[in-house]
Amino acid sequence: MGNENIVNMNENGSSNFKWRGYIKLGMILFIFLLIIITIFSNLIIVKEGEFKVVRQFGEVVRIEEEPGLSYKIPFIQSVTTLPKHLMTYDVSEAEINTKDKKRMIIDNYAIWKIEDPKKMISNARTVENAETRMEEFIYSIVRSELGQLNYDEIINDEKSTRGSLNDQITAKVNEMLSNDEYGIVVADVRMKRTDLPKENEQSVYTRMVSERESKAQEYLSMGDAKKNEIEAETDSKVKEMLAIAQADAETVRAEGEAEAARIYNQSFSKDPSFYSMFRTLESYKKTINGETVLVLPSDSPYARLLMGYTDN
């Protein structure tokens, strides 16, 4: 009975030794895993088309631009990823007043990119803050520029005497961004939509209809005036051409009659007796018809020729 209460110290010591070994192995594995996690969590993988901005205590210490691997100091340095490519930002709608006192709603968009990541992080901190500042500048310049133009110059940019409105706005936005050193550049600012406020649409529509009707009537009046002018000019030319033709005809007729008389004279001068007989016969056409009564001596040459007698 006494032997059953005796504890084997050798077995107990062996068991404790094994547990200590497991704990030690577990700690080694944990430390190894922690090291692996630390290494990979502080590994910087730079991809194509992005910047990696490494900061230490809030200050930018370096910029990784080339694709590849890099490393940061654990727990001290942090990394921010910024895009290299062009980005599109949809600017909020804004209501402005034109030079001719018309209210209109402008909807713009901007194409931009990060040019200097260090300045962008130092002054704007985040992409969202950079876009906010860019939008404020765009709104300020758009309101200023469009306030100097009439409504029709805005909706028809080619009518503007100030050059391309979009190019001017883009240049001035970039100037303001550069002055404040935000490290971003705007490639283009474009108006994608111009609308009138709802309460103004009907009145403007009515006025536009009235203007179009007035313009149509003006065109009709101009057309009628041009038509009358062309008709008058044509009638004048026709009369002038007829007068010239009549004069030419009279000249030709006179020349023809003169030439005929010459030919007659030349022909009749060769036989005067034939000419006398021809003239007598011609006179019969004018003096004798179905009711003509002539009283002539029988020996009259006129009567003899009429009755068919000749001197021959």
PDB file of C-alpha atoms in Angstrom:
ATOM      1  CA  MET A   1       0.000   0.000   0.000  1.00  0.00           C
ATOM      2  CA  GLY A   2       2.800   2.415   0.757  1.00  0.00           C
ATOM      3  CA  ASN A   3       4.367   1.918  -2.691  1.00  0.00           C
ATOM      4  CA  GLU A   4       1.230   3.195  -4.467  1.00  0.00           C
ATOM      5  CA  ASN A   5       1.643   6.711  -2.977  1.00  0.00           C
ATOM      6  CA  ILE A   6       5.218   7.105  -4.178  1.00  0.00           C
ATOM      7  CA  VAL A   7       5.631   9.629  -7.158  1.00  0.00           C
ATOM      8  CA  ASN A   8       8.129   8.866  -9.851  1.00  0.00           C
ATOM      9  CA  MET A   9      10.181  12.078 -10.068  1.00  0.00           C
ATOM     10  CA  ASN A  10      11.961  10.958 -13.184  1.00  0.00           C
ATOM     11  CA  GLU A  11       8.707  10.707 -15.183  1.00  0.00           C
ATOM     12  CA  ASN A  12       7.455  14.090 -13.929  1.00  0.00           C
ATOM     13  CA  GLY A  13      10.731  15.765 -14.809  1.00  0.00           C
ATOM     14  CA  SER A  14      10.703  14.261 -18.285  1.00  0.00           C
ATOM     15  CA  SER A  15       7.155  15.551 -18.928  1.00  0.00           C
ATOM     16  CA  ASN A  16       8.061  19.077 -17.797  1.00  0.00           C
ATOM     17  CA  PHE A  17      11.105  19.028 -20.029  1.00  0.00           C
ATOM     18  CA  LYS A  18       8.979  18.098 -23.029  1.00  0.00           C
ATOM     19  CA  TRP A  19       6.505  20.928 -22.345  1.00  0.00           C
ATOM     20  CA  ARG A  20       9.311  23.429 -22.033  1.00  0.00           C
ATOM     21  CA  GLY A  21      10.642  22.202 -25.383  1.00  0.00           C
ATOM     22  CA  TYR A  22       7.273  22.680 -27.062  1.00  0.00           C
ATOM     23  CA  ILE A  23       6.914  26.163 -25.639  1.00  0.00           C
ATOM     24  CA  LYS A  24      10.401  27.091 -26.764  1.00  0.00           C
ATOM     25  CA  LEU A  25       9.746  25.750 -30.251  1.00  0.00           C
ATOM     26  CA  GLY A  26       6.450  27.625 -30.400  1.00  0.00           C
ATOM     27  CA  MET A  27       8.151  30.865 -29.422  1.00  0.00           C
ATOM     28  CA  ILE A  28      10.829  30.331 -32.041  1.00  0.00           C
ATOM     29  CA  LEU A  29       8.183  29.693 -34.687  1.00  0.00           C
ATOM     30  CA  PHE A  30       6.199  32.727 -33.529  1.00  0.00           C
ATOM     31  CA  ILE A  31       9.260  34.960 -33.663  1.00  0.00           C
ATOM     32  CA  PHE A  32      10.175  33.584 -37.088  1.00  0.00           C
ATOM     33  CA  LEU A  33       6.638  34.156 -38.350  1.00  0.00           C
ATOM     34  CA  LEU A  34       6.653  37.667 -36.878  1.00  0.00           C
ATOM     35  CA  ILE A  35       9.901  38.401 -38.669  1.00  0.00           C
ATOM     36  CA  ILE A  36       8.476  37.110 -41.958  1.00  0.00           C
ATOM     37  CA  ILE A  37       5.331  39.177 -41.510  1.00  0.00           C
ATOM     38  CA  THR A  38       7.382  42.238 -40.625  1.00  0.00           C
ATOM     39  CA  ILE A  39       9.592  41.802 -43.672  1.00  0.00           C
ATOM     40  CA  PHE A  40       6.689  41.385 -46.070  1.00  0.00           C
ATOM     41  CA  SER A  41       4.576  44.113 -44.493  1.00  0.00           C
ATOM     42  CA  ASN A  42       7.420  46.583 -44.920  1.00  0.00           C
ATOM     43  CA  LEU A  43       8.302  45.483 -48.417  1.00  0.00           C
ATOM     44  CA  ILE A  44       7.439  48.127 -51.032  1.00  0.00           C
ATOM     45  CA  ILE A  45       6.213  46.790 -54.379  1.00  0.00           C
ATOM     46  CA  VAL A  46       6.275  49.537 -57.006  1.00  0.00           C
ATOM     47  CA  LYS A  47       3.974  48.803 -59.972  1.00  0.00           C
ATOM     48  CA  GLU A  48       3.893  50.368 -63.416  1.00  0.00           C
ATOM     49  CA  GLY A  49       1.877  53.609 -63.467  1.00  0.00           C
ATOM     50  CA  GLU A  50       2.153  54.561 -59.776  1.00  0.00           C
ATOM     51  CA  PHE A  51       4.277  56.458 -57.291  1.00  0.00           C
ATOM     52  CA  LYS A  52       5.220  55.147 -53.852  1.00  0.00           C
ATOM     53  CA  VAL A  53       5.724  58.036 -51.430  1.00  0.00           C
ATOM     54  CA  VAL A  54       7.726  57.055 -48.330  1.00  0.00           C
ATOM     55  CA  ARG A  55       7.105  59.267 -45.299  1.00  0.00           C
ATOM     56  CA  GLN A  56       8.810  59.379 -41.929  1.00  0.00           C
ATOM     57  CA  PHE A  57       7.115  61.237 -39.091  1.00  0.00           C
ATOM     58  CA  GLY A  58       4.864  62.941 -41.667  1.00  0.00           C
ATOM     59  CA  GLU A  59       7.743  64.166 -43.834  1.00  0.00           C
ATOM     60  CA  VAL A  60       8.425  62.797 -47.329  1.00  0.00           C
ATOM     61  CA  VAL A  61      11.831  61.109 -47.328  1.00  0.00           C
ATOM     62  CA  ARG A  62      11.826  59.585 -50.810  1.00  0.00           C
ATOM     63  CA  ILE A  63       9.736  58.829 -53.894  1.00  0.00           C
ATOM     64  CA  GLU A  64       9.831  55.406 -55.559  1.00  0.00           C
ATOM     65  CA  GLU A  65       8.919  55.781 -59.253  1.00  0.00           C
ATOM     66  CA  GLU A  66      10.546  52.870 -61.066  1.00  0.00           C
ATOM     67  CA  PRO A  67       8.767  49.479 -61.010  1.00  0.00           C
ATOM     68  CA  GLY A  68      10.422  46.991 -58.629  1.00  0.00           C
ATOM     69  CA  LEU A  69      10.953  46.213 -54.938  1.00  0.00           C
ATOM     70  CA  SER A  70      12.036  48.485 -52.138  1.00  0.00           C
ATOM     71  CA  TYR A  71      11.862  48.504 -48.348  1.00  0.00           C
ATOM     72  CA  LYS A  72      10.801  50.866 -45.580  1.00  0.00           C
ATOM     73  CA  ILE A  73      11.816  51.047 -41.948  1.00  0.00           C
ATOM     74  CA  PRO A  74       9.226  49.197 -39.857  1.00  0.00           C
ATOM     75  CA  PHE A  75       7.004  51.221 -37.531  1.00  0.00           C
ATOM     76  CA  ILE A  76       8.778  54.460 -38.459  1.00  0.00           C
ATOM     77  CA  GLN A  77       8.084  54.926 -42.134  1.00  0.00           C
ATOM     78  CA  SER A  78       4.762  54.753 -43.973  1.00  0.00           C
ATOM     79  CA  VAL A  79       3.951  54.455 -47.673  1.00  0.00           C
ATOM     80  CA  THR A  80       1.296  56.233 -49.752  1.00  0.00           C
ATOM     81  CA  THR A  81       0.428  55.099 -53.275  1.00  0.00           C
ATOM     82  CA  LEU A  82      -0.324  57.750 -55.893  1.00  0.00           C
ATOM     83  CA  PRO A  83      -1.351  57.199 -59.537  1.00  0.00           C
ATOM     84  CA  LYS A  84       0.892  58.340 -62.387  1.00  0.00           C
ATOM     85  CA  HIS A  85      -1.712  58.214 -65.151  1.00  0.00           C
ATOM     86  CA  LEU A  86      -4.192  60.886 -66.240  1.00  0.00           C
ATOM     87  CA  MET A  87      -7.358  61.045 -64.171  1.00  0.00           C
ATOM     88  CA  THR A  88     -10.796  62.511 -64.876  1.00  0.00           C
ATOM     89  CA  TYR A  89     -12.573  64.576 -62.250  1.00  0.00           C
ATOM     90  CA  ASP A  90     -16.243  65.533 -62.594  1.00  0.00           C
ATOM     91  CA  VAL A  91     -16.534  69.101 -61.314  1.00  0.00           C
ATOM     92  CA  SER A  92     -19.725  69.953 -59.440  1.00  0.00           C
ATOM     93  CA  GLU A  93     -22.363  71.986 -61.275  1.00  0.00           C
ATOM     94  CA  ALA A  94     -22.148  75.735 -60.737  1.00  0.00           C
ATOM     95  CA  GLU A  95     -24.505  78.622 -61.474  1.00  0.00           C
ATOM     96  CA  ILE A  96     -22.963  81.759 -62.972  1.00  0.00           C
ATOM     97  CA  ASN A  97     -24.113  85.104 -64.388  1.00  0.00           C
ATOM     98  CA  THR A  98     -23.066  86.083 -67.930  1.00  0.00           C
ATOM     99  CA  LYS A  99     -22.096  89.554 -69.112  1.00  0.00           C
ATOM    100  CA  ASP A 100     -25.584  90.095 -70.556  1.00  0.00           C
ATOM    101  CA  LYS A 101     -27.112  89.274 -67.131  1.00  0.00           C
ATOM    102  CA  LYS A 102     -28.263  85.748 -67.891  1.00  0.00           C
ATOM    103  CA  ARG A 103     -28.051  82.985 -65.326  1.00  0.00           C
ATOM    104  CA  MET A 104     -26.803  79.630 -66.496  1.00  0.00           C
ATOM    105  CA  ILE A 105     -25.636  76.344 -65.021  1.00  0.00           C
ATOM    106  CA  ILE A 106     -22.176  75.115 -66.061  1.00  0.00           C
ATOM    107  CA  ASP A 107     -21.108  71.479 -65.737  1.00  0.00           C
ATOM    108  CA  ASN A 108     -17.359  70.912 -66.239  1.00  0.00           C
ATOM    109  CA  TYR A 109     -14.920  68.058 -66.077  1.00  0.00           C
ATOM    110  CA  ALA A 110     -11.139  68.160 -65.707  1.00  0.00           C
ATOM    111  CA  ILE A 111      -8.399  65.824 -66.880  1.00  0.00           C
ATOM    112  CA  TRP A 112      -5.415  66.010 -64.536  1.00  0.00           C
ATOM    113  CA  LYS A 113      -2.396  64.161 -63.189  1.00  0.00           C
ATOM    114  CA  ILE A 114       0.150  64.277 -60.386  1.00  0.00           C
ATOM    115  CA  GLU A 115       3.355  65.911 -61.585  1.00  0.00           C
ATOM    116  CA  ASP A 116       5.275  66.252 -58.304  1.00  0.00           C
ATOM    117  CA  PRO A 117       4.244  63.646 -55.681  1.00  0.00           C
ATOM    118  CA  LYS A 118       6.321  65.256 -52.948  1.00  0.00           C
ATOM    119  CA  LYS A 119       4.591  68.639 -53.286  1.00  0.00           C
ATOM    120  CA  MET A 120       1.208  66.967 -53.600  1.00  0.00           C
ATOM    121  CA  ILE A 121       1.642  65.021 -50.355  1.00  0.00           C
ATOM    122  CA  SER A 122       3.249  67.944 -48.511  1.00  0.00           C
ATOM    123  CA  ASN A 123       0.573  70.499 -49.421  1.00  0.00           C
ATOM    124  CA  ALA A 124      -2.592  68.592 -50.346  1.00  0.00           C
ATOM    125  CA  ARG A 125      -1.951  65.447 -48.271  1.00  0.00           C
ATOM    126  CA  THR A 126      -4.422  63.301 -50.235  1.00  0.00           C
ATOM    127  CA  VAL A 127      -5.775  62.941 -53.771  1.00  0.00           C
ATOM    128  CA  GLU A 128      -9.217  63.949 -52.510  1.00  0.00           C
ATOM    129  CA  ASN A 129      -7.863  67.198 -51.053  1.00  0.00           C
ATOM    130  CA  ALA A 130      -6.004  67.939 -54.303  1.00  0.00           C
ATOM    131  CA  GLU A 131      -9.212  67.453 -56.293  1.00  0.00           C
ATOM    132  CA  THR A 132     -11.094  69.715 -53.885  1.00  0.00           C
ATOM    133  CA  ARG A 133      -8.585  72.535 -54.332  1.00  0.00           C
ATOM    134  CA  MET A 134      -8.560  72.013 -58.098  1.00  0.00           C
ATOM    135  CA  GLU A 135     -12.371  72.245 -58.178  1.00  0.00           C
ATOM    136  CA  GLU A 136     -12.305  75.500 -56.188  1.00  0.00           C
ATOM    137  CA  PHE A 137      -9.848  77.028 -58.633  1.00  0.00           C
ATOM    138  CA  ILE A 138     -11.860  75.855 -61.646  1.00  0.00           C
ATOM    139  CA  TYR A 139     -15.084  77.305 -60.269  1.00  0.00           C
ATOM    140  CA  SER A 140     -13.428  80.635 -59.447  1.00  0.00           C
ATOM    141  CA  ILE A 141     -11.882  81.008 -62.903  1.00  0.00           C
ATOM    142  CA  VAL A 142     -14.951  79.757 -64.788  1.00  0.00           C
ATOM    143  CA  ARG A 143     -17.140  82.267 -62.956  1.00  0.00           C
ATOM    144  CA  SER A 144     -14.681  85.078 -63.674  1.00  0.00           C
ATOM    145  CA  GLU A 145     -14.121  84.222 -67.345  1.00  0.00           C
ATOM    146  CA  LEU A 146     -17.739  83.507 -68.261  1.00  0.00           C
ATOM    147  CA  GLY A 147     -18.865  86.626 -66.432  1.00  0.00           C
ATOM    148  CA  GLN A 148     -17.045  88.618 -69.121  1.00  0.00           C
ATOM    149  CA  LEU A 149     -18.846  86.920 -72.012  1.00  0.00           C
ATOM    150  CA  ASN A 150     -22.345  87.056 -73.421  1.00  0.00           C
ATOM    151  CA  TYR A 151     -24.535  83.964 -73.369  1.00  0.00           C
ATOM    152  CA  ASP A 152     -24.213  83.205 -77.108  1.00  0.00           C
ATOM    153  CA  GLU A 153     -20.426  83.510 -76.925  1.00  0.00           C
ATOM    154  CA  ILE A 154     -20.340  80.826 -74.242  1.00  0.00           C
ATOM    155  CA  ILE A 155     -22.547  78.302 -76.022  1.00  0.00           C
ATOM    156  CA  ASN A 156     -20.774  79.026 -79.336  1.00  0.00           C
ATOM    157  CA  ASP A 157     -17.096  79.184 -78.431  1.00  0.00           C
ATOM    158  CA  GLU A 158     -16.084  79.836 -82.059  1.00  0.00           C
ATOM    159  CA  LYS A 159     -17.938  83.196 -81.897  1.00  0.00           C
ATOM    160  CA  SER A 160     -15.753  84.401 -79.064  1.00  0.00           C
ATOM    161  CA  THR A 161     -13.124  87.005 -79.884  1.00  0.00           C
ATOM    162  CA  ARG A 162     -11.062  85.845 -76.881  1.00  0.00           C
ATOM    163  CA  GLY A 163      -9.832  82.583 -78.409  1.00  0.00           C
ATOM    164  CA  SER A 164     -10.559  79.133 -77.025  1.00  0.00           C
ATOM    165  CA  LEU A 165     -12.363  79.520 -73.697  1.00  0.00           C
ATOM    166  CA  ASN A 166     -11.419  76.019 -72.492  1.00  0.00           C
ATOM    167  CA  ASP A 167      -7.717  76.633 -73.162  1.00  0.00           C
ATOM    168  CA  GLN A 168      -7.776  79.911 -71.233  1.00  0.00           C
ATOM    169  CA  ILE A 169      -9.470  78.328 -68.221  1.00  0.00           C
ATOM    170  CA  THR A 170      -7.002  75.410 -68.251  1.00  0.00           C
ATOM    171  CA  ALA A 171      -3.991  77.753 -68.356  1.00  0.00           C
ATOM    172  CA  LYS A 172      -5.226  79.896 -65.464  1.00  0.00           C
ATOM    173  CA  VAL A 173      -6.098  76.890 -63.284  1.00  0.00           C
ATOM    174  CA  ASN A 174      -2.574  75.526 -63.792  1.00  0.00           C
ATOM    175  CA  GLU A 175      -1.123  78.916 -62.886  1.00  0.00           C
ATOM    176  CA  MET A 176      -2.990  78.934 -59.564  1.00  0.00           C
ATOM    177  CA  LEU A 177      -2.060  75.310 -58.801  1.00  0.00           C
ATOM    178  CA  SER A 178       1.582  76.086 -59.558  1.00  0.00           C
ATOM    179  CA  ASN A 179       1.598  79.172 -57.326  1.00  0.00           C
ATOM    180  CA  ASP A 180       0.291  77.135 -54.369  1.00  0.00           C
ATOM    181  CA  GLU A 181       2.670  74.252 -55.198  1.00  0.00           C
ATOM    182  CA  TYR A 182       0.131  71.448 -55.136  1.00  0.00           C
ATOM    183  CA  GLY A 183       2.257  69.321 -57.441  1.00  0.00           C
ATOM    184  CA  ILE A 184      -0.583  68.573 -59.868  1.00  0.00           C
ATOM    185  CA  VAL A 185      -1.243  69.791 -63.420  1.00  0.00           C
ATOM    186  CA  VAL A 186      -4.504  70.017 -65.348  1.00  0.00           C
ATOM    187  CA  ALA A 187      -4.310  68.719 -68.914  1.00  0.00           C
ATOM    188  CA  ASP A 188      -7.720  70.030 -69.949  1.00  0.00           C
ATOM    189  CA  VAL A 189     -10.872  71.633 -68.557  1.00  0.00           C
ATOM    190  CA  ARG A 190     -14.008  71.165 -70.659  1.00  0.00           C
ATOM    191  CA  MET A 191     -17.632  72.184 -70.413  1.00  0.00           C
ATOM    192  CA  LYS A 192     -19.751  69.087 -70.961  1.00  0.00           C
ATOM    193  CA  ARG A 193     -23.094  70.813 -70.439  1.00  0.00           C
ATOM    194  CA  THR A 194     -24.588  74.307 -70.261  1.00  0.00           C
ATOM    195  CA  ASP A 195     -28.157  74.688 -69.031  1.00  0.00           C
ATOM    196  CA  LEU A 196     -30.490  77.411 -67.915  1.00  0.00           C
ATOM    197  CA  PRO A 197     -32.093  77.348 -64.476  1.00  0.00           C
ATOM    198  CA  LYS A 198     -35.527  75.707 -64.550  1.00  0.00           C
ATOM    199  CA  GLU A 199     -37.385  78.943 -63.805  1.00  0.00           C
ATOM    200  CA  ASN A 200     -35.736  80.688 -66.784  1.00  0.00           C
ATOM    201  CA  GLU A 201     -36.189  78.011 -69.413  1.00  0.00           C
ATOM    202  CA  GLN A 202     -39.736  78.915 -70.520  1.00  0.00           C
ATOM    203  CA  SER A 203     -39.103  82.661 -70.748  1.00  0.00           C
ATOM    204  CA  VAL A 204     -35.904  82.097 -72.706  1.00  0.00           C
ATOM    205  CA  TYR A 205     -37.667  79.598 -74.964  1.00  0.00           C
ATOM    206  CA  THR A 206     -40.460  82.120 -75.679  1.00  0.00           C
ATOM    207  CA  ARG A 207     -37.932  84.850 -76.404  1.00  0.00           C
ATOM    208  CA  MET A 208     -35.964  82.574 -78.710  1.00  0.00           C
ATOM    209  CA  VAL A 209     -39.145  81.716 -80.657  1.00  0.00           C
ATOM    210  CA  SER A 210     -39.958  85.427 -80.989  1.00  0.00           C
ATOM    211  CA  GLU A 211     -36.417  86.201 -82.150  1.00  0.00           C
ATOM    212  CA  ARG A 212     -36.530  83.386 -84.718  1.00  0.00           C
ATOM    213  CA  GLU A 213     -39.879  84.575 -86.064  1.00  0.00           C
ATOM    214  CA  SER A 214     -38.566  88.127 -86.307  1.00  0.00           C
ATOM    215  CA  LYS A 215     -35.452  86.900 -88.058  1.00  0.00           C
ATOM    216  CA  ALA A 216     -37.545  84.788 -90.462  1.00  0.00           C
ATOM    217  CA  GLN A 217     -39.676  87.825 -91.334  1.00  0.00           C
ATOM    218  CA  GLU A 218     -36.527  89.845 -91.880  1.00  0.00           C
ATOM    219  CA  TYR A 219     -35.211  87.192 -94.263  1.00  0.00           C
ATOM    220  CA  LEU A 220     -38.551  87.132 -96.126  1.00  0.00           C
ATOM    221  CA  SER A 221     -38.496  90.928 -96.511  1.00  0.00           C
ATOM    222  CA  MET A 222     -34.925  90.818 -97.722  1.00  0.00           C
ATOM    223  CA  GLY A 223     -35.910  88.088-100.185  1.00  0.00           C
ATOM    224  CA  ASP A 224     -38.834  90.104-101.553  1.00  0.00           C
ATOM    225  CA  ALA A 225     -36.654  93.180-101.922  1.00  0.00           C
ATOM    226  CA  LYS A 226     -34.003  91.162-103.725  1.00  0.00           C
ATOM    227  CA  LYS A 227     -36.657  89.594-105.962  1.00  0.00           C
ATOM    228  CA  ASN A 228     -38.027  93.040-106.953  1.00  0.00           C
ATOM    229  CA  GLU A 229     -34.526  94.298-107.579  1.00  0.00           C
ATOM    230  CA  ILE A 230     -33.708  91.327-109.818  1.00  0.00           C
ATOM    231  CA  GLU A 231     -37.010  91.663-111.725  1.00  0.00           C
ATOM    232  CA  ALA A 232     -36.490  95.386-112.296  1.00  0.00           C
ATOM    233  CA  GLU A 233     -32.926  94.806-113.416  1.00  0.00           C
ATOM    234  CA  THR A 234     -34.063  92.014-115.743  1.00  0.00           C
ATOM    235  CA  ASP A 235     -36.882  94.131-117.268  1.00  0.00           C
ATOM    236  CA  SER A 236     -34.439  96.962-117.858  1.00  0.00           C
ATOM    237  CA  LYS A 237     -31.998  94.634-119.574  1.00  0.00           C
ATOM    238  CA  VAL A 238     -34.768  93.109-121.698  1.00  0.00           C
ATOM    239  CA  LYS A 239     -35.959  96.545-122.834  1.00  0.00           C
ATOM    240  CA  GLU A 240     -32.408  97.577-123.595  1.00  0.00           C
ATOM    241  CA  MET A 241     -31.788  94.379-125.571  1.00  0.00           C
ATOM    242  CA  LEU A 242     -35.089  94.804-127.516  1.00  0.00           C
ATOM    243  CA  ALA A 243     -34.238  98.414-128.332  1.00  0.00           C
ATOM    244  CA  ILE A 244     -30.794  97.404-129.558  1.00  0.00           C
ATOM    245  CA  ALA A 245     -32.294  94.550-131.588  1.00  0.00           C
ATOM    246  CA  GLN A 246     -34.951  96.889-133.075  1.00  0.00           C
ATOM    247  CA  ALA A 247     -32.304  99.399-134.030  1.00  0.00           C
ATOM    248  CA  ASP A 248     -30.173  96.673-135.573  1.00  0.00           C
ATOM    249  CA  ALA A 249     -33.231  95.349-137.463  1.00  0.00           C
ATOM    250  CA  GLU A 250     -34.045  98.812-138.826  1.00  0.00           C
ATOM    251  CA  THR A 251     -30.460  99.240-139.921  1.00  0.00           C
ATOM    252  CA  VAL A 252     -30.418  95.864-141.625  1.00  0.00           C
ATOM    253  CA  ARG A 253     -33.820  96.547-143.248  1.00  0.00           C
ATOM    254  CA  ALA A 254     -32.668  99.933-144.542  1.00  0.00           C
ATOM    255  CA  GLU A 255     -29.471  98.441-145.888  1.00  0.00           C
ATOM    256  CA  GLY A 256     -31.508  95.665-147.537  1.00  0.00           C
ATOM    257  CA  GLU A 257     -33.935  98.078-149.142  1.00  0.00           C
ATOM    258  CA  ALA A 258     -31.079 100.231-150.369  1.00  0.00           C
ATOM    259  CA  GLU A 259     -29.367  97.193-151.818  1.00  0.00           C
ATOM    260  CA  ALA A 260     -32.644  96.045-153.429  1.00  0.00           C
ATOM    261  CA  ALA A 261     -33.194  99.511-154.958  1.00  0.00           C
ATOM    262  CA  ARG A 262     -29.673  99.454-156.267  1.00  0.00           C
ATOM    263  CA  ILE A 263     -30.201  96.051-157.824  1.00  0.00           C
ATOM    264  CA  TYR A 264     -33.577  97.166-159.299  1.00  0.00           C
ATOM    265  CA  ASN A 265     -32.056 100.301-160.742  1.00  0.00           C
ATOM    266  CA  GLN A 266     -29.164  98.386-162.140  1.00  0.00           C
ATOM    267  CA  SER A 267     -31.482  95.796-163.691  1.00  0.00           C
ATOM    268  CA  PHE A 268     -34.123  98.199-165.047  1.00  0.00           C
ATOM    269  CA  SER A 269     -31.548 100.562-166.509  1.00  0.00           C
ATOM    270  CA  LYS A 270     -30.611  97.829-168.937  1.00  0.00           C
ATOM    271  CA  ASP A 271     -34.216  97.842-170.468  1.00  0.00           C
ATOM    272  CA  PRO A 272     -36.211 101.055-169.825  1.00  0.00           C
ATOM    273  CA  SER A 273     -39.290  99.846-171.695  1.00  0.00           C
ATOM    274  CA  PHE A 274     -39.480  96.712-169.566  1.00  0.00           C
ATOM    275  CA  TYR A 275     -39.118  98.823-166.462  1.00  0.00           C
ATOM    276  CA  SER A 276     -41.994 101.071-167.632  1.00  0.00           C
ATOM    277  CA  MET A 277     -44.187  98.047-168.260  1.00  0.00           C
ATOM    278  CA  PHE A 278     -43.248  96.527-164.870  1.00  0.00           C
ATOM    279  CA  ARG A 279     -44.130  99.719-163.055  1.00  0.00           C
ATOM    280  CA  THR A 280     -47.442  99.874-164.872  1.00  0.00           C
ATOM    281  CA  LEU A 281     -48.251  96.307-163.907  1.00  0.00           C
ATOM    282  CA  GLU A 282     -47.324  97.048-160.328  1.00  0.00           C
ATOM    283  CA  SER A 283     -49.693 100.016-160.321  1.00  0.00           C
ATOM    284  CA  TYR A 284     -52.552  97.740-161.361  1.00  0.00           C
ATOM    285  CA  LYS A 285     -52.159  95.890-158.011  1.00  0.00           C
ATOM    286  CA  LYS A 286     -52.852  99.070-156.102  1.00  0.00           C
ATOM    287  CA  THR A 287     -55.581 100.676-158.312  1.00  0.00           C
ATOM    288  CA  ILE A 288     -57.612  97.801-159.670  1.00  0.00           C
ATOM    289  CA  ASN A 289     -59.785  95.360-157.693  1.00  0.00           C
ATOM    290  CA  GLY A 290     -63.101  93.587-158.347  1.00  0.00           C
ATOM    291  CA  GLU A 291     -65.124  96.829-158.140  1.00  0.00           C
ATOM    292  CA  THR A 292     -62.790  99.275-159.936  1.00  0.00           C
ATOM    293  CA  VAL A 293     -64.221 101.199-162.916  1.00  0.00           C
ATOM    294  CA  LEU A 294     -61.706 102.916-165.241  1.00  0.00           C
ATOM    295  CA  VAL A 295     -62.583 105.386-167.991  1.00  0.00           C
ATOM    296  CA  LEU A 296     -59.619 105.658-170.307  1.00  0.00           C
ATOM    297  CA  PRO A 297     -59.116 106.473-173.978  1.00  0.00           C
ATOM    298  CA  SER A 298     -58.730 103.301-175.980  1.00  0.00           C
ATOM    299  CA  ASP A 299     -55.415 104.454-177.341  1.00  0.00           C
ATOM    300  CA  SER A 300     -54.047 105.177-173.880  1.00  0.00           C
ATOM    301  CA  PRO A 301     -50.874 103.202-173.235  1.00  0.00           C
ATOM    302  CA  TYR A 302     -52.237 102.390-169.787  1.00  0.00           C
ATOM    303  CA  ALA A 303     -55.442 100.976-171.272  1.00  0.00           C
ATOM    304  CA  ARG A 304     -53.727  99.154-174.111  1.00  0.00           C
ATOM    305  CA  LEU A 305     -51.369  97.431-171.715  1.00  0.00           C
ATOM    306  CA  LEU A 306     -54.293  96.517-169.500  1.00  0.00           C
ATOM    307  CA  MET A 307     -56.077  94.956-172.416  1.00  0.00           C
ATOM    308  CA  GLY A 308     -53.017  93.043-173.442  1.00  0.00           C
ATOM    309  CA  TYR A 309     -51.803  95.184-176.312  1.00  0.00           C
ATOM    310  CA  THR A 310     -48.229  96.180-176.602  1.00  0.00           C
ATOM    311  CA  ASP A 311     -46.427  98.468-178.996  1.00  0.00           C
ATOM    312  CA  ASN A 312     -44.570  95.476-180.254  1.00  0.00           C
TER     313      ASN A 312
END
